[in-house]
Amino acid sequence: MADQLTERSQNILEAIVEDYIASAEPVGSRAISRRHSFNLSPASVRNVMADLEDMGLLCSPHTSAGRIPTEKGFQYYIDTLLHVRDLNSNEKQNLRKSYRFQGMKMEDVMQEVGRVLSGLSKYTGLVMAPKFSSTVFRQIEFVRLSQGRVLVIYVSETGLVQNKVIEADRSLTAQQLEKISNYLNAELTGLSIQEVRTKLNQELQEERILYDQMKQQALKLSCAALQDEVENQVYVSGASLMLEQPEFSTPEQMRRLIKTLESKKLLVDLLDRSQLAQGVQIFIGSDSSHIDLEGCSLITSNFSNKKGAIGSLGVIGPVRMDYSQVIPIVDFTAQLVSRVLEREIE
Amino acid sequence: MADQLTERSQNILEAIVEDYIASAEPVGSRAISRRHSFNLSPASVRNVMADLEDMGLLCSPHTSAGRIPTEKGFQYYIDTLLHVRDLNSNEKQNLRKSYRFQGMKMEDVMQEVGRVLSGLSKYTGLVMAPKFSSTVFRQIEFVRLSQGRVLVIYVSETGLVQNKVIEADRSLTAQQLEKISNYLNAELTGLSIQEVRTKLNQELQEERILYDQMKQQALKLSCAALQDEVENQVYVSGASLMLEQPEFSTPEQMRRLIKTLESKKLLVDLLDRSQLAQGVQIFIGSDSSHIDLEGCSLITSNFSNKKGAIGSLGVIGPVRMDYSQVIPIVDFTAQLVSRVLEREIE
DNA sequence: TGTTAGCACTCTCTCTGGATGAGTGCTAAT
DNA sequence: ATTAGCACTCATCCAGAGAGAGTGCTAACA
């Protein structure tokens, strides 16, 4: 349906979208005919505008206001009119310098990425850390605490750590724990955490007729430590920047936005969805299938290392976002983070 | 200065504060004389009100509105008039049931505490996790990752874990790492992490004339893992609830509030301050020495275990907060968390 | 046939002024 | 010491007028 637009219509649509992105206000025919040198009178522009409105690409808040792009209009703009320029090496260098990951733990890296993303884009930054279950097992350690409590520590190939305190049989000695961990380290090496989980469960099933008390203990402990993990940690940075945007200027809008950003559930959904595809993805407004993010767009990309730990990051802004500026930032940041993660294992 | 108030003045002040807490609107003399059975005419109430205003306990937004308590007024109310009722055992039981800490990692516990605190109080919950450096050393572990990178894991008595990937000399073998960890575990046992840090640094100094290559490596590794730690992790929950409060109903107020809650810096300051004292503490409005929290009050308490890991939690709400309800919640929650932490080590 | 000038029309936004009502401060009476 | 009475102040609400921006339509034009 898209390319039925004449060149003139496209030019005008582009002009309207861009003016609207810059001003956040309805764009009138006069303004278009003056600011852009189409050599067309306002009246002609109006005719085209009426057509675009019929197609559902524009709409007007009321009779005597200008036009604003609909979500469909933005969609079209992004699909066919937007030219995303690459960052030049200077900008890339600057971006690289913004991030200081030196000697940071994974969590801190994620938080830092969110902060910078938000700072550069002037919108809200989102980062979803790699799920632990999608990483590759490297080592398990047990630390005896007091009163039969045992701290179980899983380490992934990438150096991610997951730990949990488990109530264990008091009779377990340090020697036994060491034996257990040796056994498991041999047994589980090379599996993904997901596989580790199923394998442990299987063996626990088989061993049900507890021939080997200790082995059973071992499996139980290790299993418990992988239970009910809060996966999908999402970091949200710069929510307050969104409140500066005119589309969130009324108390009601502010409340709703903050509530949505705070609950994080929806964000996890979207970032999860984004992981299904590759490269930069854009979700526009209620296209994202949830009213709570009405008026928002989301630009995401994924990062990963060669061992499969996958996370995603992005920027959430008003639909009227400066896509040409934010897209390259998100894109390059994702690459940057990937490279950092890879450097950490390889 | 405080107790120069006659009983009648006190009663009226109390009535005003409580009506204001309930309604968020200026309280008039007529309302007071009717709602509360003082058997005083509005005119008499007005006289008292005028006195209270002179003392700086009340103020009126404009001539023909009622009075609202000043911060000083709230302070007085809290210091002398407020009766904090204890929770009855039923309520305590309910509170206990709200929290499900079963098998949670410290981080998750903290987050959960914040959420519940916010949910119960209808204001914003704050939790500052115990600083790792104030905990007691239990064990150190090294995990060799690829390319000479080593994951250093510190475990505290309480089962808290701190870990970091460190770039190490490639020649380090697994055996050597094990030897190192044995050495350190013997050496450092019983020290607080703070002490561990200084001790490592001292030894590193002494050993400078590197007699013992390996020992030096050991110290360097262990030291590096304790460097630049982001302490003072603060969890903020339910910020959006504050936006429901009438005192944050204008866009400008909302923006400022969210910005402050987001930056967390100020919150860390306040929670740090709260750790200097014991029991429930209350910071009122700009008393908290920063304009950014104008209009807010903070109710905090500390939690700890016997081994000294100390954190604090609290609720941040409008100055016009329902103190009599929130204080016991904060108080009891702090006790609850302490008990949970203690159970984990003892 | 596409383009444009002109014009009536619509709708929002802002400003104004008056009415309303809540609440005060003061004074004089009890 | 308390209270009734009264004049006064000020925010809030509402209606109406005027301005301004922008549209749609029609008729003229190249």
mmCIF file with all atom_site columns, N, CA and C in Angstrom, chain A residues 103 105 107 138-139 141 143-144 146-147 149 151 155 161-164 229 238-240 243-244 249 251 254-255 259 262 344-346, chain B residues 103 105 107 138-139 141 143-144 146-147 149 151 155 159 161-164 229 238-240 243-244 249 251 254-255 259 262 344-346:
data_model
loop_
_atom_site.group_PDB
_atom_site.id
_atom_site.type_symbol
_atom_site.label_atom_id
_atom_site.label_alt_id
_atom_site.label_comp_id
_atom_site.label_asym_id
_atom_site.label_entity_id
_atom_site.label_seq_id
_atom_site.pdbx_PDB_ins_code
_atom_site.Cartn_x
_atom_site.Cartn_y
_atom_site.Cartn_z
_atom_site.occupancy
_atom_site.B_iso_or_equiv
_atom_site.pdbx_formal_charge
_atom_site.auth_seq_id
_atom_site.auth_comp_id
_atom_site.auth_asym_id
_atom_site.auth_atom_id
_atom_site.pdbx_PDB_model_num
ATOM 1   N N  . GLY A 1 103 ? 36.629 -2.989  34.859 1.00 0.00 ? 103 GLY A N  1
ATOM 2   C CA . GLY A 1 103 ? 36.554 -3.651  36.155 1.00 0.00 ? 103 GLY A CA 1
ATOM 3   C C  . GLY A 1 103 ? 35.210 -3.558  36.820 1.00 0.00 ? 103 GLY A C  1
ATOM 4   N N  . LYS A 1 105 ? 31.372 -5.075  37.628 1.00 0.00 ? 105 LYS A N  1
ATOM 5   C CA . LYS A 1 105 ? 30.591 -6.297  37.631 1.00 0.00 ? 105 LYS A CA 1
ATOM 6   C C  . LYS A 1 105 ? 29.475 -6.172  36.593 1.00 0.00 ? 105 LYS A C  1
ATOM 7   N N  . GLU A 1 107 ? 26.311 -6.462  36.716 1.00 0.00 ? 107 GLU A N  1
ATOM 8   C CA . GLU A 1 107 ? 25.193 -5.604  37.105 1.00 0.00 ? 107 GLU A CA 1
ATOM 9   C C  . GLU A 1 107 ? 25.500 -4.131  36.922 1.00 0.00 ? 107 GLU A C  1
ATOM 10  N N  . ARG A 1 138 ? 30.029 -23.218 34.239 1.00 0.00 ? 138 ARG A N  1
ATOM 11  C CA . ARG A 1 138 ? 31.476 -23.343 34.335 1.00 0.00 ? 138 ARG A CA 1
ATOM 12  C C  . ARG A 1 138 ? 31.871 -24.083 35.612 1.00 0.00 ? 138 ARG A C  1
ATOM 13  N N  . GLN A 1 139 ? 31.277 -23.683 36.680 1.00 0.00 ? 139 GLN A N  1
ATOM 14  C CA . GLN A 1 139 ? 31.740 -24.234 37.947 1.00 0.00 ? 139 GLN A CA 1
ATOM 15  C C  . GLN A 1 139 ? 30.684 -24.048 39.030 1.00 0.00 ? 139 GLN A C  1
ATOM 16  N N  . GLU A 1 141 ? 30.299 -24.066 43.370 1.00 0.00 ? 141 GLU A N  1
ATOM 17  C CA . GLU A 1 141 ? 31.054 -24.056 44.620 1.00 0.00 ? 141 GLU A CA 1
ATOM 18  C C  . GLU A 1 141 ? 30.087 -24.082 45.789 1.00 0.00 ? 141 GLU A C  1
ATOM 19  N N  . VAL A 1 143 ? 29.805 -23.188 49.908 1.00 0.00 ? 143 VAL A N  1
ATOM 20  C CA . VAL A 1 143 ? 30.445 -22.608 51.084 1.00 0.00 ? 143 VAL A CA 1
ATOM 21  C C  . VAL A 1 143 ? 29.566 -22.909 52.286 1.00 0.00 ? 143 VAL A C  1
ATOM 22  N N  . ARG A 1 144 ? 30.165 -23.583 53.254 1.00 0.00 ? 144 ARG A N  1
ATOM 23  C CA . ARG A 1 144 ? 29.391 -23.884 54.455 1.00 0.00 ? 144 ARG A CA 1
ATOM 24  C C  . ARG A 1 144 ? 29.246 -22.648 55.316 1.00 0.00 ? 144 ARG A C  1
ATOM 25  N N  . SER A 1 146 ? 26.948 -21.215 58.845 1.00 0.00 ? 146 SER A N  1
ATOM 26  C CA . SER A 1 146 ? 26.637 -21.879 60.113 1.00 0.00 ? 146 SER A CA 1
ATOM 27  C C  . SER A 1 146 ? 25.292 -22.610 60.038 1.00 0.00 ? 146 SER A C  1
ATOM 28  N N  . GLN A 1 147 ? 25.099 -23.487 61.006 1.00 0.00 ? 147 GLN A N  1
ATOM 29  C CA . GLN A 1 147 ? 23.812 -24.146 61.182 1.00 0.00 ? 147 GLN A CA 1
ATOM 30  C C  . GLN A 1 147 ? 23.324 -24.889 59.961 1.00 0.00 ? 147 GLN A C  1
ATOM 31  N N  . ARG A 1 149 ? 23.542 -24.329 56.998 1.00 0.00 ? 149 ARG A N  1
ATOM 32  C CA . ARG A 1 149 ? 23.189 -23.583 55.788 1.00 0.00 ? 149 ARG A CA 1
ATOM 33  C C  . ARG A 1 149 ? 24.375 -23.599 54.841 1.00 0.00 ? 149 ARG A C  1
ATOM 34  N N  . LEU A 1 151 ? 25.926 -22.071 51.196 1.00 0.00 ? 151 LEU A N  1
ATOM 35  C CA . LEU A 1 151 ? 25.835 -21.118 50.099 1.00 0.00 ? 151 LEU A CA 1
ATOM 36  C C  . LEU A 1 151 ? 26.259 -21.826 48.827 1.00 0.00 ? 151 LEU A C  1
ATOM 37  N N  . VAL A 1 155 ? 28.909 -20.473 38.726 1.00 0.00 ? 155 VAL A N  1
ATOM 38  C CA . VAL A 1 155 ? 29.646 -19.536 37.900 1.00 0.00 ? 155 VAL A CA 1
ATOM 39  C C  . VAL A 1 155 ? 29.476 -19.945 36.446 1.00 0.00 ? 155 VAL A C  1
ATOM 40  N N  . VAL A 1 161 ? 27.739 -14.744 38.054 1.00 0.00 ? 161 VAL A N  1
ATOM 41  C CA . VAL A 1 161 ? 27.628 -15.521 39.275 1.00 0.00 ? 161 VAL A CA 1
ATOM 42  C C  . VAL A 1 161 ? 26.188 -15.545 39.759 1.00 0.00 ? 161 VAL A C  1
ATOM 43  N N  . GLN A 1 162 ? 25.747 -16.702 40.124 1.00 0.00 ? 162 GLN A N  1
ATOM 44  C CA . GLN A 1 162 ? 24.430 -16.813 40.736 1.00 0.00 ? 162 GLN A CA 1
ATOM 45  C C  . GLN A 1 162 ? 24.613 -17.528 42.060 1.00 0.00 ? 162 GLN A C  1
ATOM 46  N N  . ASN A 1 163 ? 24.066 -16.994 43.114 1.00 0.00 ? 163 ASN A N  1
ATOM 47  C CA . ASN A 1 163 ? 24.289 -17.667 44.385 1.00 0.00 ? 163 ASN A CA 1
ATOM 48  C C  . ASN A 1 163 ? 23.047 -17.667 45.234 1.00 0.00 ? 163 ASN A C  1
ATOM 49  N N  . LYS A 1 164 ? 22.997 -18.585 46.140 1.00 0.00 ? 164 LYS A N  1
ATOM 50  C CA . LYS A 1 164 ? 21.805 -18.723 46.967 1.00 0.00 ? 164 LYS A CA 1
ATOM 51  C C  . LYS A 1 164 ? 22.140 -19.510 48.220 1.00 0.00 ? 164 LYS A C  1
ATOM 52  N N  . GLU A 1 229 ? 14.413 -18.425 40.205 1.00 0.00 ? 229 GLU A N  1
ATOM 53  C CA . GLU A 1 229 ? 15.289 -17.282 40.046 1.00 0.00 ? 229 GLU A CA 1
ATOM 54  C C  . GLU A 1 229 ? 14.554 -16.134 39.394 1.00 0.00 ? 229 GLU A C  1
ATOM 55  N N  . GLY A 1 238 ? 16.653 7.200   33.731 1.00 0.00 ? 238 GLY A N  1
ATOM 56  C CA . GLY A 1 238 ? 16.246 8.465   33.129 1.00 0.00 ? 238 GLY A CA 1
ATOM 57  C C  . GLY A 1 238 ? 14.764 8.568   32.870 1.00 0.00 ? 238 GLY A C  1
ATOM 58  N N  . ALA A 1 239 ? 13.980 7.950   33.709 1.00 0.00 ? 239 ALA A N  1
ATOM 59  C CA . ALA A 1 239 ? 12.525 8.061   33.547 1.00 0.00 ? 239 ALA A CA 1
ATOM 60  C C  . ALA A 1 239 ? 12.102 9.517   33.616 1.00 0.00 ? 239 ALA A C  1
ATOM 61  N N  . SER A 1 240 ? 12.813 10.286  34.414 1.00 0.00 ? 240 SER A N  1
ATOM 62  C CA . SER A 1 240 ? 12.396 11.677  34.590 1.00 0.00 ? 240 SER A CA 1
ATOM 63  C C  . SER A 1 240 ? 12.555 12.474  33.293 1.00 0.00 ? 240 SER A C  1
ATOM 64  N N  . LEU A 1 243 ? 9.454  12.857  31.422 1.00 0.00 ? 243 LEU A N  1
ATOM 65  C CA . LEU A 1 243 ? 8.494  13.810  31.971 1.00 0.00 ? 243 LEU A CA 1
ATOM 66  C C  . LEU A 1 243 ? 8.719  15.216  31.430 1.00 0.00 ? 243 LEU A C  1
ATOM 67  N N  . GLU A 1 244 ? 9.855  15.431  30.800 1.00 0.00 ? 244 GLU A N  1
ATOM 68  C CA . GLU A 1 244 ? 10.106 16.730  30.204 1.00 0.00 ? 244 GLU A CA 1
ATOM 69  C C  . GLU A 1 244 ? 9.418  16.843  28.846 1.00 0.00 ? 244 GLU A C  1
ATOM 70  N N  . SER A 1 249 ? 2.902  15.810  29.682 1.00 0.00 ? 249 SER A N  1
ATOM 71  C CA . SER A 1 249 ? 2.924  17.021  30.502 1.00 0.00 ? 249 SER A CA 1
ATOM 72  C C  . SER A 1 249 ? 1.750  17.100  31.466 1.00 0.00 ? 249 SER A C  1
ATOM 73  N N  . PRO A 1 251 ? -0.612 15.671  34.515 1.00 0.00 ? 251 PRO A N  1
ATOM 74  C CA . PRO A 1 251 ? -0.444 14.771  35.658 1.00 0.00 ? 251 PRO A CA 1
ATOM 75  C C  . PRO A 1 251 ? -0.896 13.351  35.327 1.00 0.00 ? 251 PRO A C  1
ATOM 76  N N  . MET A 1 254 ? 1.609  11.597  33.214 1.00 0.00 ? 254 MET A N  1
ATOM 77  C CA . MET A 1 254 ? 2.819  11.329  33.997 1.00 0.00 ? 254 MET A CA 1
ATOM 78  C C  . MET A 1 254 ? 2.628  10.115  34.888 1.00 0.00 ? 254 MET A C  1
ATOM 79  N N  . ARG A 1 255 ? 1.522  10.129  35.593 1.00 0.00 ? 255 ARG A N  1
ATOM 80  C CA . ARG A 1 255 ? 1.258  9.014   36.500 1.00 0.00 ? 255 ARG A CA 1
ATOM 81  C C  . ARG A 1 255 ? 1.280  7.695   35.763 1.00 0.00 ? 255 ARG A C  1
ATOM 82  N N  . LYS A 1 259 ? 4.033  4.719   36.307 1.00 0.00 ? 259 LYS A N  1
ATOM 83  C CA . LYS A 1 259 ? 3.539  3.437   36.785 1.00 0.00 ? 259 LYS A CA 1
ATOM 84  C C  . LYS A 1 259 ? 3.992  2.310   35.861 1.00 0.00 ? 259 LYS A C  1
ATOM 85  N N  . GLU A 1 262 ? 7.641  1.670   36.108 1.00 0.00 ? 262 GLU A N  1
ATOM 86  C CA . GLU A 1 262 ? 8.005  1.116   37.403 1.00 0.00 ? 262 GLU A CA 1
ATOM 87  C C  . GLU A 1 262 ? 7.688  -0.382  37.494 1.00 0.00 ? 262 GLU A C  1
ATOM 88  N N  . GLU A 1 344 ? 35.399 -10.524 27.481 1.00 0.00 ? 344 GLU A N  1
ATOM 89  C CA . GLU A 1 344 ? 35.477 -11.114 28.801 1.00 0.00 ? 344 GLU A CA 1
ATOM 90  C C  . GLU A 1 344 ? 35.588 -12.628 28.813 1.00 0.00 ? 344 GLU A C  1
ATOM 91  N N  . ILE A 1 345 ? 35.201 -13.282 27.719 1.00 0.00 ? 345 ILE A N  1
ATOM 92  C CA . ILE A 1 345 ? 35.314 -14.739 27.780 1.00 0.00 ? 345 ILE A CA 1
ATOM 93  C C  . ILE A 1 345 ? 36.414 -15.290 26.915 1.00 0.00 ? 345 ILE A C  1
ATOM 94  N N  . GLU A 1 346 ? 36.424 -14.864 25.750 1.00 0.00 ? 346 GLU A N  1
ATOM 95  C CA . GLU A 1 346 ? 37.187 -15.494 24.688 1.00 0.00 ? 346 GLU A CA 1
ATOM 96  C C  . GLU A 1 346 ? 38.574 -15.911 25.117 1.00 0.00 ? 346 GLU A C  1
ATOM 97  N N  . GLY B 1 103 ? 14.025 -18.597 50.859 1.00 0.00 ? 103 GLY B N  1
ATOM 98  C CA . GLY B 1 103 ? 14.986 -18.937 49.811 1.00 0.00 ? 103 GLY B CA 1
ATOM 99  C C  . GLY B 1 103 ? 15.295 -17.817 48.850 1.00 0.00 ? 103 GLY B C  1
ATOM 100 N N  . LYS B 1 105 ? 17.597 -14.531 47.589 1.00 0.00 ? 105 LYS B N  1
ATOM 101 C CA . LYS B 1 105 ? 18.905 -13.923 47.733 1.00 0.00 ? 105 LYS B CA 1
ATOM 102 C C  . LYS B 1 105 ? 18.738 -12.573 48.394 1.00 0.00 ? 105 LYS B C  1
ATOM 103 N N  . GLU B 1 107 ? 19.601 -9.615  47.637 1.00 0.00 ? 107 GLU B N  1
ATOM 104 C CA . GLU B 1 107 ? 19.079 -8.557  46.769 1.00 0.00 ? 107 GLU B CA 1
ATOM 105 C C  . GLU B 1 107 ? 17.571 -8.635  46.624 1.00 0.00 ? 107 GLU B C  1
ATOM 106 N N  . ARG B 1 138 ? 34.174 -14.469 55.426 1.00 0.00 ? 138 ARG B N  1
ATOM 107 C CA . ARG B 1 138 ? 34.042 -15.896 55.707 1.00 0.00 ? 138 ARG B CA 1
ATOM 108 C C  . ARG B 1 138 ? 34.965 -16.720 54.821 1.00 0.00 ? 138 ARG B C  1
ATOM 109 N N  . GLN B 1 139 ? 34.947 -16.402 53.569 1.00 0.00 ? 139 GLN B N  1
ATOM 110 C CA . GLN B 1 139 ? 35.677 -17.258 52.647 1.00 0.00 ? 139 GLN B CA 1
ATOM 111 C C  . GLN B 1 139 ? 35.964 -16.529 51.341 1.00 0.00 ? 139 GLN B C  1
ATOM 112 N N  . GLU B 1 141 ? 37.064 -17.379 47.224 1.00 0.00 ? 141 GLU B N  1
ATOM 113 C CA . GLU B 1 141 ? 37.207 -18.440 46.221 1.00 0.00 ? 141 GLU B CA 1
ATOM 114 C C  . GLU B 1 141 ? 37.699 -17.838 44.922 1.00 0.00 ? 141 GLU B C  1
ATOM 115 N N  . VAL B 1 143 ? 37.864 -18.593 40.757 1.00 0.00 ? 143 VAL B N  1
ATOM 116 C CA . VAL B 1 143 ? 37.470 -19.460 39.644 1.00 0.00 ? 143 VAL B CA 1
ATOM 117 C C  . VAL B 1 143 ? 38.199 -18.993 38.401 1.00 0.00 ? 143 VAL B C  1
ATOM 118 N N  . ARG B 1 144 ? 38.944 -19.908 37.821 1.00 0.00 ? 144 ARG B N  1
ATOM 119 C CA . ARG B 1 144 ? 39.680 -19.535 36.616 1.00 0.00 ? 144 ARG B CA 1
ATOM 120 C C  . ARG B 1 144 ? 38.728 -19.482 35.429 1.00 0.00 ? 144 ARG B C  1
ATOM 121 N N  . SER B 1 146 ? 38.655 -18.105 31.204 1.00 0.00 ? 146 SER B N  1
ATOM 122 C CA . SER B 1 146 ? 39.636 -18.232 30.127 1.00 0.00 ? 146 SER B CA 1
ATOM 123 C C  . SER B 1 146 ? 40.564 -17.028 30.088 1.00 0.00 ? 146 SER B C  1
ATOM 124 N N  . GLN B 1 147 ? 41.657 -17.205 29.367 1.00 0.00 ? 147 GLN B N  1
ATOM 125 C CA . GLN B 1 147 ? 42.587 -16.102 29.107 1.00 0.00 ? 147 GLN B CA 1
ATOM 126 C C  . GLN B 1 147 ? 43.103 -15.407 30.352 1.00 0.00 ? 147 GLN B C  1
ATOM 127 N N  . ARG B 1 149 ? 41.825 -14.708 33.010 1.00 0.00 ? 149 ARG B N  1
ATOM 128 C CA . ARG B 1 149 ? 40.896 -13.950 33.836 1.00 0.00 ? 149 ARG B CA 1
ATOM 129 C C  . ARG B 1 149 ? 40.459 -14.815 35.005 1.00 0.00 ? 149 ARG B C  1
ATOM 130 N N  . LEU B 1 151 ? 37.854 -15.111 38.334 1.00 0.00 ? 151 LEU B N  1
ATOM 131 C CA . LEU B 1 151 ? 36.702 -14.610 39.068 1.00 0.00 ? 151 LEU B CA 1
ATOM 132 C C  . LEU B 1 151 ? 36.996 -14.750 40.555 1.00 0.00 ? 151 LEU B C  1
ATOM 133 N N  . VAL B 1 155 ? 32.833 -14.320 50.210 1.00 0.00 ? 155 VAL B N  1
ATOM 134 C CA . VAL B 1 155 ? 31.591 -14.666 50.899 1.00 0.00 ? 155 VAL B CA 1
ATOM 135 C C  . VAL B 1 155 ? 31.690 -14.151 52.328 1.00 0.00 ? 155 VAL B C  1
ATOM 136 N N  . GLY B 1 159 ? 26.499 -14.902 54.306 1.00 0.00 ? 159 GLY B N  1
ATOM 137 C CA . GLY B 1 159 ? 26.126 -15.494 53.028 1.00 0.00 ? 159 GLY B CA 1
ATOM 138 C C  . GLY B 1 159 ? 26.011 -14.470 51.920 1.00 0.00 ? 159 GLY B C  1
ATOM 139 N N  . VAL B 1 161 ? 27.443 -12.304 48.989 1.00 0.00 ? 161 VAL B N  1
ATOM 140 C CA . VAL B 1 161 ? 28.490 -12.639 48.028 1.00 0.00 ? 161 VAL B CA 1
ATOM 141 C C  . VAL B 1 161 ? 28.889 -11.395 47.262 1.00 0.00 ? 161 VAL B C  1
ATOM 142 N N  . GLN B 1 162 ? 30.168 -11.222 47.107 1.00 0.00 ? 162 GLN B N  1
ATOM 143 C CA . GLN B 1 162 ? 30.670 -10.148 46.266 1.00 0.00 ? 162 GLN B CA 1
ATOM 144 C C  . GLN B 1 162 ? 31.632 -10.779 45.284 1.00 0.00 ? 162 GLN B C  1
ATOM 145 N N  . ASN B 1 163 ? 31.451 -10.482 44.015 1.00 0.00 ? 163 ASN B N  1
ATOM 146 C CA . ASN B 1 163 ? 32.356 -11.126 43.067 1.00 0.00 ? 163 ASN B CA 1
ATOM 147 C C  . ASN B 1 163 ? 32.786 -10.173 41.976 1.00 0.00 ? 163 ASN B C  1
ATOM 148 N N  . LYS B 1 164 ? 33.900 -10.490 41.388 1.00 0.00 ? 164 LYS B N  1
ATOM 149 C CA . LYS B 1 164 ? 34.453 -9.610  40.373 1.00 0.00 ? 164 LYS B CA 1
ATOM 150 C C  . LYS B 1 164 ? 35.437 -10.368 39.506 1.00 0.00 ? 164 LYS B C  1
ATOM 151 N N  . GLU B 1 229 ? 33.957 -0.634  44.848 1.00 0.00 ? 229 GLU B N  1
ATOM 152 C CA . GLU B 1 229 ? 32.658 -1.274  44.907 1.00 0.00 ? 229 GLU B CA 1
ATOM 153 C C  . GLU B 1 229 ? 31.547 -0.241  45.019 1.00 0.00 ? 229 GLU B C  1
ATOM 154 N N  . GLY B 1 238 ? 7.549  1.896   44.441 1.00 0.00 ? 238 GLY B N  1
ATOM 155 C CA . GLY B 1 238 ? 6.265  2.575   44.566 1.00 0.00 ? 238 GLY B CA 1
ATOM 156 C C  . GLY B 1 238 ? 6.349  4.077   44.429 1.00 0.00 ? 238 GLY B C  1
ATOM 157 N N  . ALA B 1 239 ? 7.270  4.539   43.635 1.00 0.00 ? 239 ALA B N  1
ATOM 158 C CA . ALA B 1 239 ? 7.369  5.981   43.414 1.00 0.00 ? 239 ALA B CA 1
ATOM 159 C C  . ALA B 1 239 ? 6.067  6.521   42.850 1.00 0.00 ? 239 ALA B C  1
ATOM 160 N N  . SER B 1 240 ? 5.408  5.716   42.073 1.00 0.00 ? 240 SER B N  1
ATOM 161 C CA . SER B 1 240 ? 4.183  6.210   41.439 1.00 0.00 ? 240 SER B CA 1
ATOM 162 C C  . SER B 1 240 ? 3.089  6.488   42.463 1.00 0.00 ? 240 SER B C  1
ATOM 163 N N  . LEU B 1 243 ? 2.819  9.997   43.383 1.00 0.00 ? 243 LEU B N  1
ATOM 164 C CA . LEU B 1 243 ? 2.199  10.878  42.397 1.00 0.00 ? 243 LEU B CA 1
ATOM 165 C C  . LEU B 1 243 ? 0.681  10.948  42.581 1.00 0.00 ? 243 LEU B C  1
ATOM 166 N N  . GLU B 1 244 ? 0.140  10.057  43.368 1.00 0.00 ? 244 GLU B N  1
ATOM 167 C CA . GLU B 1 244 ? -1.295 10.108  43.647 1.00 0.00 ? 244 GLU B CA 1
ATOM 168 C C  . GLU B 1 244 ? -1.588 11.145  44.724 1.00 0.00 ? 244 GLU B C  1
ATOM 169 N N  . SER B 1 249 ? 0.702  17.059  42.689 1.00 0.00 ? 249 SER B N  1
ATOM 170 C CA . SER B 1 249 ? -0.274 16.932  41.610 1.00 0.00 ? 249 SER B CA 1
ATOM 171 C C  . SER B 1 249 ? 0.060  17.802  40.406 1.00 0.00 ? 249 SER B C  1
ATOM 172 N N  . PRO B 1 251 ? 2.539  19.098  37.381 1.00 0.00 ? 251 PRO B N  1
ATOM 173 C CA . PRO B 1 251 ? 3.647  18.547  36.589 1.00 0.00 ? 251 PRO B CA 1
ATOM 174 C C  . PRO B 1 251 ? 5.002  18.915  37.176 1.00 0.00 ? 251 PRO B C  1
ATOM 175 N N  . MET B 1 254 ? 5.756  16.887  40.216 1.00 0.00 ? 254 MET B N  1
ATOM 176 C CA . MET B 1 254 ? 6.002  15.502  39.842 1.00 0.00 ? 254 MET B CA 1
ATOM 177 C C  . MET B 1 254 ? 7.406  15.318  39.293 1.00 0.00 ? 254 MET B C  1
ATOM 178 N N  . ARG B 1 255 ? 7.752  16.192  38.367 1.00 0.00 ? 255 ARG B N  1
ATOM 179 C CA . ARG B 1 255 ? 9.068  16.085  37.755 1.00 0.00 ? 255 ARG B CA 1
ATOM 180 C C  . ARG B 1 255 ? 10.159 16.119  38.805 1.00 0.00 ? 255 ARG B C  1
ATOM 181 N N  . LYS B 1 259 ? 12.650 13.031  39.739 1.00 0.00 ? 259 LYS B N  1
ATOM 182 C CA . LYS B 1 259 ? 14.078 13.246  39.520 1.00 0.00 ? 259 LYS B CA 1
ATOM 183 C C  . LYS B 1 259 ? 14.862 12.931  40.788 1.00 0.00 ? 259 LYS B C  1
ATOM 184 N N  . GLU B 1 262 ? 14.921 9.303   41.587 1.00 0.00 ? 262 GLU B N  1
ATOM 185 C CA . GLU B 1 262 ? 15.690 8.551   40.615 1.00 0.00 ? 262 GLU B CA 1
ATOM 186 C C  . GLU B 1 262 ? 17.192 8.672   40.859 1.00 0.00 ? 262 GLU B C  1
ATOM 187 N N  . GLU B 1 344 ? 19.731 -16.225 59.519 1.00 0.00 ? 344 GLU B N  1
ATOM 188 C CA . GLU B 1 344 ? 20.579 -16.726 58.462 1.00 0.00 ? 344 GLU B CA 1
ATOM 189 C C  . GLU B 1 344 ? 22.015 -16.999 58.878 1.00 0.00 ? 344 GLU B C  1
ATOM 190 N N  . ILE B 1 345 ? 22.450 -16.422 59.972 1.00 0.00 ? 345 ILE B N  1
ATOM 191 C CA . ILE B 1 345 ? 23.841 -16.688 60.324 1.00 0.00 ? 345 ILE B CA 1
ATOM 192 C C  . ILE B 1 345 ? 23.987 -17.587 61.528 1.00 0.00 ? 345 ILE B C  1
ATOM 193 N N  . GLU B 1 346 ? 23.314 -17.243 62.516 1.00 0.00 ? 346 GLU B N  1
ATOM 194 C CA . GLU B 1 346 ? 23.509 -17.784 63.850 1.00 0.00 ? 346 GLU B CA 1
ATOM 195 C C  . GLU B 1 346 ? 23.768 -19.276 63.848 1.00 0.00 ? 346 GLU B C  1
#
